[in-house]
Short mmCIF file of C-alpha atoms and ligand atoms in Angstrom, two decimals:
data_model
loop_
_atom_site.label_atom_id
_atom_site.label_comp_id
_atom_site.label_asym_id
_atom_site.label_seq_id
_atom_site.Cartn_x
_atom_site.Cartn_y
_atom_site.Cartn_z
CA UNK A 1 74.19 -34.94 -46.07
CA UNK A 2 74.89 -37.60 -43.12
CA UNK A 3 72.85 -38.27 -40.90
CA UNK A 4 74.65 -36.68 -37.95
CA UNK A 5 74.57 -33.33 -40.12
CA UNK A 6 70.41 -34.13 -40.25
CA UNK A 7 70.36 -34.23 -36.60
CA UNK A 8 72.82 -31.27 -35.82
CA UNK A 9 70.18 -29.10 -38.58
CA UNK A 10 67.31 -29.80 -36.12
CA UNK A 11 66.49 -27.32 -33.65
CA UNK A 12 65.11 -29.94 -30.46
CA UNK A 13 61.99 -27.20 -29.97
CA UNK A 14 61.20 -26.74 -33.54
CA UNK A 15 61.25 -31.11 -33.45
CA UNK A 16 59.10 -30.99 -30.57
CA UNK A 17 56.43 -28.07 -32.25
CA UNK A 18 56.60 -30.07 -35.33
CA UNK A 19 55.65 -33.63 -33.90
CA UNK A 20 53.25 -31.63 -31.58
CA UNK A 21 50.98 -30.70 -34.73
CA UNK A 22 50.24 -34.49 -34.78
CA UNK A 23 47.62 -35.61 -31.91
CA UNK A 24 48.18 -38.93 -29.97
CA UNK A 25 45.95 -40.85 -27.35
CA UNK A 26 46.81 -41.24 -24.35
CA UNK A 27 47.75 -44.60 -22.77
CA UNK A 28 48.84 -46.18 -19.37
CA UNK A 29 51.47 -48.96 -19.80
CA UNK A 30 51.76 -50.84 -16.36
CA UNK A 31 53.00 -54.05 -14.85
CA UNK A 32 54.29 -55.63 -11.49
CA UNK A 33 57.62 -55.22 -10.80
CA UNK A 34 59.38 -57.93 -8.65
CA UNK A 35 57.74 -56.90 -5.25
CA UNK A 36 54.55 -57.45 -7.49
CA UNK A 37 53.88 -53.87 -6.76
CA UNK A 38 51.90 -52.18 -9.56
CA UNK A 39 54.10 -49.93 -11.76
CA UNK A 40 53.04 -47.65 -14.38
CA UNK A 41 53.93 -44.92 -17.08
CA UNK A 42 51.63 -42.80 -19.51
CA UNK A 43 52.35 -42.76 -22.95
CA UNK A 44 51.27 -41.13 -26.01
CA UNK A 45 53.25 -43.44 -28.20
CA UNK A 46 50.80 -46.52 -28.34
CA UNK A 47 50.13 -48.18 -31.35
CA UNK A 48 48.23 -50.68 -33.11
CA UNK A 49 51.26 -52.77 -35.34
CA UNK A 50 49.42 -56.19 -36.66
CA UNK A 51 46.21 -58.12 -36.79
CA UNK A 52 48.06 -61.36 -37.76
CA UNK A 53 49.71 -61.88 -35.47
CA UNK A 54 47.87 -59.56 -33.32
CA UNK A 55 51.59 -56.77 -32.17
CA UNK A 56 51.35 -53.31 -30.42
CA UNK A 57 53.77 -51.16 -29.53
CA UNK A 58 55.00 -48.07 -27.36
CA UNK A 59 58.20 -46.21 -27.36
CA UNK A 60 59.77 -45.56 -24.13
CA UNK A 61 62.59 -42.81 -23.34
CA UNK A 62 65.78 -44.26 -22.45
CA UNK A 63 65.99 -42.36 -19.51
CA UNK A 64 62.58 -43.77 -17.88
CA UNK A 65 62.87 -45.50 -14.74
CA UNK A 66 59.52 -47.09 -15.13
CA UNK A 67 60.37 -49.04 -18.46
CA UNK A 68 62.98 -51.35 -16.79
CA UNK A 69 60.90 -52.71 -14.54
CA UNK A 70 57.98 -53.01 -17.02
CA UNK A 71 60.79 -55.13 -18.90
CA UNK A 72 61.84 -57.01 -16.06
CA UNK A 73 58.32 -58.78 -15.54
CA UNK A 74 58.32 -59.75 -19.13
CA UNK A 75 54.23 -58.91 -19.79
CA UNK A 76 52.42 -55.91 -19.49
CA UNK A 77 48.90 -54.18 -19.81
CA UNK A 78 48.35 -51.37 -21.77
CA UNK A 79 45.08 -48.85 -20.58
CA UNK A 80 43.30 -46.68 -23.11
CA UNK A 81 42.51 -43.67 -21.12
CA UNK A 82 38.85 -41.73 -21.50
CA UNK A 83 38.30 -38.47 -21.96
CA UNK A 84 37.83 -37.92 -18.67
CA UNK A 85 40.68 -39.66 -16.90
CA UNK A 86 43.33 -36.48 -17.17
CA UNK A 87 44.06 -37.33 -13.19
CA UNK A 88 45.62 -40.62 -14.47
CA UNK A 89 47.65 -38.84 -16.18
CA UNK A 90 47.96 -36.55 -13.48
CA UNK A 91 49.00 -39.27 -11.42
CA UNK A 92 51.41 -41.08 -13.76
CA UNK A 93 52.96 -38.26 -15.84
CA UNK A 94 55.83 -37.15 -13.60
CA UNK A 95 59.02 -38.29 -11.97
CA UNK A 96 57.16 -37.11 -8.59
CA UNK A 97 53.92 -38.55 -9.61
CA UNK A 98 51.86 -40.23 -6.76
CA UNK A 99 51.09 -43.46 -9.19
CA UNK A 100 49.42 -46.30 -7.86
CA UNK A 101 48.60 -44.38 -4.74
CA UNK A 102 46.19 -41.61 -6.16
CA UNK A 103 44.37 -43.65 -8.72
CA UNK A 104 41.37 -46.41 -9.04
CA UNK A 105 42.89 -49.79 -10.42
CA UNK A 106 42.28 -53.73 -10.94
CA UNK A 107 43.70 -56.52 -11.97
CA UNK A 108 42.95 -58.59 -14.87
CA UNK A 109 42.45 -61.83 -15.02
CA UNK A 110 46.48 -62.50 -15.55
CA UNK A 111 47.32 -60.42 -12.90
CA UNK A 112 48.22 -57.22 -14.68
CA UNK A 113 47.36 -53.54 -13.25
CA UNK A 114 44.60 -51.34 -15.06
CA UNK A 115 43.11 -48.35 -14.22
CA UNK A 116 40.03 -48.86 -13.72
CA UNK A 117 37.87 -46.33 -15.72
CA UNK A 118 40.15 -47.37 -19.14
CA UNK A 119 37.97 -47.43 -22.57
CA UNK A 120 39.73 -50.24 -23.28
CA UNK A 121 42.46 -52.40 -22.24
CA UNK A 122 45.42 -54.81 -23.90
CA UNK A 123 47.44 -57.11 -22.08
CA UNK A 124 50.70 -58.47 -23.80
CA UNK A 125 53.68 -60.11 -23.37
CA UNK A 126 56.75 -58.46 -24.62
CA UNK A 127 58.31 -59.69 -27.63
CA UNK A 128 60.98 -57.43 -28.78
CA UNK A 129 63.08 -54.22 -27.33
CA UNK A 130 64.25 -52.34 -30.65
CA UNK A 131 67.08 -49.62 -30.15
CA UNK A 132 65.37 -46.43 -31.35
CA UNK A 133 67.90 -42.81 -30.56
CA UNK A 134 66.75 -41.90 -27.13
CA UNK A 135 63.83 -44.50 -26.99
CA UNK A 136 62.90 -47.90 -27.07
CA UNK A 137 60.58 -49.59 -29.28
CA UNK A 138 58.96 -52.29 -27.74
CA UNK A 139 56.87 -54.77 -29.54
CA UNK A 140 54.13 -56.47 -27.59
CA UNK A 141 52.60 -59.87 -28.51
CA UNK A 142 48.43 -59.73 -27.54
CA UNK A 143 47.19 -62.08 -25.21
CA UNK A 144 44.10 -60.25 -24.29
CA UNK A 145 41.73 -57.20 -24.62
CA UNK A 146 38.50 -56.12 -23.83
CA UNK A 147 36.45 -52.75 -24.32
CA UNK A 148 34.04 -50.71 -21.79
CA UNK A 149 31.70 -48.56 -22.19
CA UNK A 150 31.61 -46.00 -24.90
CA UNK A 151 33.11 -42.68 -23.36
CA UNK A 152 35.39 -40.95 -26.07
CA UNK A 153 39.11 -41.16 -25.34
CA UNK A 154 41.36 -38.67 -23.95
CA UNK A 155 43.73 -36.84 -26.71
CA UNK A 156 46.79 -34.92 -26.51
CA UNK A 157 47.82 -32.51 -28.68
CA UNK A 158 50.14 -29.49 -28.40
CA UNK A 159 50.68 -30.27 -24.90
CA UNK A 160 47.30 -30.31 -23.72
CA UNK A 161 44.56 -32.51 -23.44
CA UNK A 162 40.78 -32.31 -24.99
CA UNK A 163 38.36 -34.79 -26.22
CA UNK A 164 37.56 -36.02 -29.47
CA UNK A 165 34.35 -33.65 -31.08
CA UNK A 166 32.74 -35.64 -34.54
CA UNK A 167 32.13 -33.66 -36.94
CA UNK A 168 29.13 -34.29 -39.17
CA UNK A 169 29.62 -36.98 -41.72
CA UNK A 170 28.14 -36.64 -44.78
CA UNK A 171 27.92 -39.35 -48.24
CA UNK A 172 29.71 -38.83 -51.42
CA UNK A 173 28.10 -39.26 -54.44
CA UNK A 174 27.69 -37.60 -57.82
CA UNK A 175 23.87 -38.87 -58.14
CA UNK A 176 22.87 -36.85 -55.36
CA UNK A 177 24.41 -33.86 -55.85
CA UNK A 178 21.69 -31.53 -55.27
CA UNK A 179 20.44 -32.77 -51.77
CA UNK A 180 24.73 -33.26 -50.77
CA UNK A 181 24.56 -29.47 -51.84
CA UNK A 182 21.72 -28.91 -49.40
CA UNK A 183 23.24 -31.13 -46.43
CA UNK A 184 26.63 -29.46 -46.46
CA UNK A 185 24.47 -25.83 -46.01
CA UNK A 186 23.03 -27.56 -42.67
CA UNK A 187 25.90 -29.01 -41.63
CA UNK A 188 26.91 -26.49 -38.89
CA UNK A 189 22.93 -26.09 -37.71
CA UNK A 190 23.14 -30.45 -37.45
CA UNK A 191 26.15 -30.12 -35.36
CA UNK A 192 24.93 -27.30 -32.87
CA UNK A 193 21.67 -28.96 -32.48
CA UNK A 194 23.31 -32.64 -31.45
CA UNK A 195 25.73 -30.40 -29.18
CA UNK A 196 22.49 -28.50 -27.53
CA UNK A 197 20.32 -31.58 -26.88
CA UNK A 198 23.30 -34.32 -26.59
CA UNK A 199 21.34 -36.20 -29.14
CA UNK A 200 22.29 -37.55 -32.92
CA UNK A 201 21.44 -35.33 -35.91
CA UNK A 202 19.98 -36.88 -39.21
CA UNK A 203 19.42 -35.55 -42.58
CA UNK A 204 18.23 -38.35 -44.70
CA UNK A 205 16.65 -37.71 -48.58
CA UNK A 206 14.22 -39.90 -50.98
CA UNK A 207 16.17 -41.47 -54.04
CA UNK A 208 13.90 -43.48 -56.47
CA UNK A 209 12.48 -46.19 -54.07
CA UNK A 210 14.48 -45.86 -51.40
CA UNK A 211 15.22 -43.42 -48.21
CA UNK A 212 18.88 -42.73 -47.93
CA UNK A 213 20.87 -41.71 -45.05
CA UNK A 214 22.90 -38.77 -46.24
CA UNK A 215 24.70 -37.38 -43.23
CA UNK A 216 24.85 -37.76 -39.45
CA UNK A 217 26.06 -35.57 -36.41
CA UNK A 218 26.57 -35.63 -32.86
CA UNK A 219 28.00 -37.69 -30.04
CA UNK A 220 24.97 -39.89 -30.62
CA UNK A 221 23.75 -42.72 -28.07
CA UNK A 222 24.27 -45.31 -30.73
CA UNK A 223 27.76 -45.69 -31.44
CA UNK A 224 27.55 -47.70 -35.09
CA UNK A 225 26.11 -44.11 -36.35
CA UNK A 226 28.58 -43.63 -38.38
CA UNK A 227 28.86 -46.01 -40.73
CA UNK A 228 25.51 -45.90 -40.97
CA UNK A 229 25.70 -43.00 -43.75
CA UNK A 230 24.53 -44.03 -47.26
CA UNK A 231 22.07 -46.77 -45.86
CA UNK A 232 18.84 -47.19 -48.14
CA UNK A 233 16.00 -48.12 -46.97
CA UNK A 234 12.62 -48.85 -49.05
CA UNK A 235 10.53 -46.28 -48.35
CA UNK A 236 7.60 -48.36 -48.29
CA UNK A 237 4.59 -47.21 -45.90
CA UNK A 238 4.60 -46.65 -42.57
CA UNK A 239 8.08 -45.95 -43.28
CA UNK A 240 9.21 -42.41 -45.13
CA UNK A 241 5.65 -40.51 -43.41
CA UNK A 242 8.05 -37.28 -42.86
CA UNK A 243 9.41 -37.19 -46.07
CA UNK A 244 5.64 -38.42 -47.51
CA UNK A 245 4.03 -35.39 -45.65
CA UNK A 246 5.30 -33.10 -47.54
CA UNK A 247 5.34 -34.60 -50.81
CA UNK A 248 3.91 -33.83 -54.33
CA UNK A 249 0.51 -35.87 -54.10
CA UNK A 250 1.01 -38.26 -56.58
CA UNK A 251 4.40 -39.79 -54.74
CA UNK A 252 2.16 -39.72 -51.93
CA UNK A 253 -0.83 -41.81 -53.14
CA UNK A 254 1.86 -44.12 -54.67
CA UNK A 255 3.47 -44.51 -51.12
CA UNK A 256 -0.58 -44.99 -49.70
CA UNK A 257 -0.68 -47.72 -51.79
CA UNK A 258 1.86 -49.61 -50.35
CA UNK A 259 -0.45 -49.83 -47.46
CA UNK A 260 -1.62 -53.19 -46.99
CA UNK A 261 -5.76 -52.90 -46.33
CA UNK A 262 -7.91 -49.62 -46.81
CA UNK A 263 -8.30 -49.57 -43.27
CA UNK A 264 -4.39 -49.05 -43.48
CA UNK A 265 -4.36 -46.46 -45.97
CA UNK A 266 -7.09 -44.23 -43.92
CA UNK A 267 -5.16 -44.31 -40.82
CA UNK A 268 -2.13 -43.31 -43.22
CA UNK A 269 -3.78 -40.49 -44.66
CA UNK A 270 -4.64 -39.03 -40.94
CA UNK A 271 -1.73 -39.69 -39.99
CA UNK A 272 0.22 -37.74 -42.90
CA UNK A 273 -2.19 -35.16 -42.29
CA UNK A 274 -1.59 -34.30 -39.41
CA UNK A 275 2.29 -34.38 -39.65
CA UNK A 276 1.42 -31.62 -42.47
CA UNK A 277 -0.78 -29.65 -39.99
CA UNK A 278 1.83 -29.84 -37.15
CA UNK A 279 5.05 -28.79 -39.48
CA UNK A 280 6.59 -32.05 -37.85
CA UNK A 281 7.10 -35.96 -37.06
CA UNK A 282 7.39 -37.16 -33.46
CA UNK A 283 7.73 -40.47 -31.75
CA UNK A 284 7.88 -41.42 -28.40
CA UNK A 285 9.90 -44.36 -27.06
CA UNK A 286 7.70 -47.46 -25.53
CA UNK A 287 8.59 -47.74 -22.19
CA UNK A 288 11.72 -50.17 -21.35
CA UNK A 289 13.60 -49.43 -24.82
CA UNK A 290 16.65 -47.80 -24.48
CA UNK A 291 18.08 -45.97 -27.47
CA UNK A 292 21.47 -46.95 -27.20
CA UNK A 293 20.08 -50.74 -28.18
CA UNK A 294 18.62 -49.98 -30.85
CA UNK A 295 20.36 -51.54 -33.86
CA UNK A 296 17.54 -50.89 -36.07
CA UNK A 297 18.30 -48.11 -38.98
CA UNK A 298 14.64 -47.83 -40.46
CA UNK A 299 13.77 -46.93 -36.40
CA UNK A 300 16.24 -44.14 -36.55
CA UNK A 301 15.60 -42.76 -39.81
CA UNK A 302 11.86 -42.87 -39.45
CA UNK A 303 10.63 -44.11 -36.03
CA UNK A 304 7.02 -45.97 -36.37
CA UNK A 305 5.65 -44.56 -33.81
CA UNK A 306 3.60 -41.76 -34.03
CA UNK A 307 1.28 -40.00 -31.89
CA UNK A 308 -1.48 -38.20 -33.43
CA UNK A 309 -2.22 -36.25 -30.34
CA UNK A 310 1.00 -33.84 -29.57
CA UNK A 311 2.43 -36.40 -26.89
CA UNK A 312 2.34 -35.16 -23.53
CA UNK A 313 3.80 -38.49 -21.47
CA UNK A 314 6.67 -41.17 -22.08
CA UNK A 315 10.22 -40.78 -23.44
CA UNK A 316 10.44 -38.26 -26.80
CA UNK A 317 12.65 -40.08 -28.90
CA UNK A 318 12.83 -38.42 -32.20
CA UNK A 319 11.54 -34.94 -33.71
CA UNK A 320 11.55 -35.04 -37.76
CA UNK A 321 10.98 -31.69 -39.61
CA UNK A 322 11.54 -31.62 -43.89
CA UNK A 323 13.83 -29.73 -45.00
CA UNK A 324 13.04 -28.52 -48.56
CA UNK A 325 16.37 -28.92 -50.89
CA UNK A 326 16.11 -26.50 -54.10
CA UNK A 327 15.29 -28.35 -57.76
CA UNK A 328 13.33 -31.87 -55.71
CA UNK A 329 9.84 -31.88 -54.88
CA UNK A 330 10.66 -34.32 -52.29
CA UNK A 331 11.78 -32.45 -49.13
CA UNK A 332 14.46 -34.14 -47.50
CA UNK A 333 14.61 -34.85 -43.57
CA UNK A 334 16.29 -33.02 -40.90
CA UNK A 335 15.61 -35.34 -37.55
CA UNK A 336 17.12 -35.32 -33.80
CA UNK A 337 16.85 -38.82 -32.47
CA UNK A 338 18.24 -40.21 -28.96
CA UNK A 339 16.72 -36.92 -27.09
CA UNK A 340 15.94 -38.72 -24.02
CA UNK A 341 13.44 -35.70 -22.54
CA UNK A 342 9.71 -35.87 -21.06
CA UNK A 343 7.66 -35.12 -23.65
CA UNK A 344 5.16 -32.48 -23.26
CA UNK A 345 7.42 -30.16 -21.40
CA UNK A 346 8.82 -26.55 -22.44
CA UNK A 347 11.90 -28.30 -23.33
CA UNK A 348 10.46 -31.07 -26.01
CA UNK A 349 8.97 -27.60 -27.27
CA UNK A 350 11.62 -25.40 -27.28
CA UNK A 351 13.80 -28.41 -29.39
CA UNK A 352 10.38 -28.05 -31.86
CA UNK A 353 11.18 -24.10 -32.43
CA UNK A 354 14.81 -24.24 -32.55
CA UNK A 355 14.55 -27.40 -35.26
CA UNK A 356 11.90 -24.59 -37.59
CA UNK A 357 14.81 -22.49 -36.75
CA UNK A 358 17.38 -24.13 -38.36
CA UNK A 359 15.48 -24.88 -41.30
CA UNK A 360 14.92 -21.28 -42.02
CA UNK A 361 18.86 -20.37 -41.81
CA UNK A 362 19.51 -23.05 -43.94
CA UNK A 363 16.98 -22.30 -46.33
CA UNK A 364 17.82 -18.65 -46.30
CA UNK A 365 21.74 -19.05 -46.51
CA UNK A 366 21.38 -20.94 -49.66
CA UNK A 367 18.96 -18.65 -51.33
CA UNK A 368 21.57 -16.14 -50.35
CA UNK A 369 24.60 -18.37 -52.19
CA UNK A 370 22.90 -19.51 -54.98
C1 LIG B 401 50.65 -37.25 -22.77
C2 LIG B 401 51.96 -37.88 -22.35
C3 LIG B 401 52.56 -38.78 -23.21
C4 LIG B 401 53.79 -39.37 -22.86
N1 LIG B 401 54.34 -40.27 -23.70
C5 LIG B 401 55.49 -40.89 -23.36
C6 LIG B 401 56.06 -41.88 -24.20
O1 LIG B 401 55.51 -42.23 -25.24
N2 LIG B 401 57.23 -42.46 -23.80
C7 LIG B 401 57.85 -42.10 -22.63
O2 LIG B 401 58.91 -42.63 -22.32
N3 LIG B 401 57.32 -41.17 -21.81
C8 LIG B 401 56.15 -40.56 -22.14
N4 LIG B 401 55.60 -39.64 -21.31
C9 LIG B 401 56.28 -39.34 -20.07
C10 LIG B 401 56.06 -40.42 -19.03
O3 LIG B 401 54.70 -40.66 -18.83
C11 LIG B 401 56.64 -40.08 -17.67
O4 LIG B 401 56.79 -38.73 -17.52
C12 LIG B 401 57.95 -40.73 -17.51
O5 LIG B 401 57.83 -42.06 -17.77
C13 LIG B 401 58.38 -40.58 -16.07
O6 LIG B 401 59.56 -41.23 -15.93
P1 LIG B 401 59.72 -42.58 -15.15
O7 LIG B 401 59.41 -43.66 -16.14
O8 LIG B 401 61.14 -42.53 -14.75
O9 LIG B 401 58.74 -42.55 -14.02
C14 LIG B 401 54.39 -39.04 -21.63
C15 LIG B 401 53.77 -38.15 -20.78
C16 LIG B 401 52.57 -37.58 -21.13
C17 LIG B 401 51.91 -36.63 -20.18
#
């Protein structure tokens, strides 16, 4: 079949449903034109080419009126827009659209237009218009490029816009199949809870020595999350008291003994006691930290600091509950960290209830499927 046969077999709407199942970002591609007034035009074609040398690209129509003059001055910045920034788009989408006029911009350092809310920015110089049908594709060579902030980016898809939502992540691996059994059974309670309280959503289990992070959810404060799954850390005390609490005895008088004096152990032992009593870990955040520094995995998975007393003053950070997973003795731990509340309010207790909640549907739904 030729090719002209190819395109004559394609119905233009069923092309444009078809590509539409694929989602794009959303970018602003702007320059000066030769009245060095600022000139712009969204696109949802942006893309990352090469790292050496450093290449983007974005495919304009033919029949844009913007791309010339975006040619014309030879360089060009490209705007990653946030998930809030749909009047950019707003502004820029159109043949009427008000442009330059309706929006917040700056210029960067080499004199390109940005918008000024952008995620993240690119300037480049062009290096090479490819004939593609009804569209350019233009290569740009990086000069620059800078990130801001950490607001999600703005996504298009169908022909409308919406944000990206994370989904938990959980590990893979065969040696922990029964706990990965229990985790994907709390996945949907993890991701409601980080959606109620805008916090990050932990489930982390003992293996041998070590505390592993099995699975994360939420639009957490600390961005490198993530890729934080499958982090071990030796559970070595103060570290692990959650998991310890509720613990056959003798893997908890082997994690005392990690302690470093008596003294050490005693204060342990309280302390493990009454986590036990109270169903529950908590810590509060000193005053001045901010969770969005912390780069610190052991603090998230386990934060030292707990208060004996229910806390009723500072920053709650983190709320740890165990969550029992069928054939261990070793509970693993369902925790909410980057809550940002007053602690001893009806709030800080209410997130307390709806945590022994979860636990309970969790537990009950796998009874139920196994
Ligand atoms: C989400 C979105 C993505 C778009 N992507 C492209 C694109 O990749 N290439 C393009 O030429 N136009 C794209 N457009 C259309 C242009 O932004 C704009 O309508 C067009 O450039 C206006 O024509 P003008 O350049 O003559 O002002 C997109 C529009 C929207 C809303």
């Amino acid at each position: 079949m030729s090719n002209q046969a190819v395109t004559n077999a394609i119905d233009p709407q069923h092309y444009r449903k078809t590509m539409g199942r694929y989602p794009t970002g959303v970018a602003l591609v702007s320059s000066l034109d030769a009245e060095e007034n600022p000139v712009g035009m969204i696109v949802g074609t942006f893309a990352s080419v090469s790292l050496d040398p450093p290449l983007v690209s974005f495919m304009p129509a033919k029949s844009s009126t913007t791309w010339p003059k975006i040619q014309q001055a030879g360089k060009f910045a490209i705007s990653v827009l946030g998930a809030n920034q749909e009047s950019v788009v707003r502004a820029f989408g159109g043949k009427t659209a008000t442009k330059f006029e309706s929006v917040e911009w700056e210029k960067t350092a080499q004199g390109n237009p940005i918008a000024h809310d952008a995620i993240a920015w690119i300037e480049c110089t062009t290096k090479e218009v490819i004939d593609a049908g009804d569209h350019h594709i233009v290569l740009g060579a990086v000069q620059s490029m800078d990130i801001r902030g950490n607001e999600l980016p703005l996504l298009f898809f169908q022909g409308g816009f919406g944000k990206f939502t994370p989904h938990s992540m959980a590990m893979f691996d065969d040696s922990l199949h029964q706990q990965l059994t229990t985790v994907d059974q709390a996945r949907a309670e993890m991701e409601t809870l980080a959606e109620k309280y805008n916090c990050g959503c932990l489930v982390g289990g003992k293996d041998s020595d070590s505390f592993v992070l099995l699975a994360s959810a939420g639009s957490s404060r600390v961005p490198w999350m993530p890729s934080a799954i499958g982090r071990r850390v030796t559970i070595k005390a103060p570290f692990g008291r959650t998991c310890m609490a509720f613990s056959p005895e003798t893997d908890m008088e082997n994690w005392l003994h990690t302690a470093q004096s008596d003294d050490e152990r005693h204060s342990l032992r309280t302390m493990l006691e009454k986590i036990r009593e109270r169903g529950y870990s908590v810590s509060v955040l000193e005053e001045g930290t901010n969770a969005s520094h912390l780069k610190d995995i052991q603090f998230l998975m386990d934060p030292g600091v707990e208060s004996l007393d229910e806390p009723s003053e500072g920053t709650l950070h983190s709320l740890a509950i165990p969550l029992p997973s069928p054939g261990s003795g070793v509970p693993l731990v369902l925790s909410l960290y980057g809550l940002d509340i007053q602690a001893g309010t009806a709030l800080a207790q209410q997130i307390v209830e709806d945590l022994k909640s979860a636990v309970h549907r969790i537990l009950s739904n796998s009874t139920t499927q196994n």
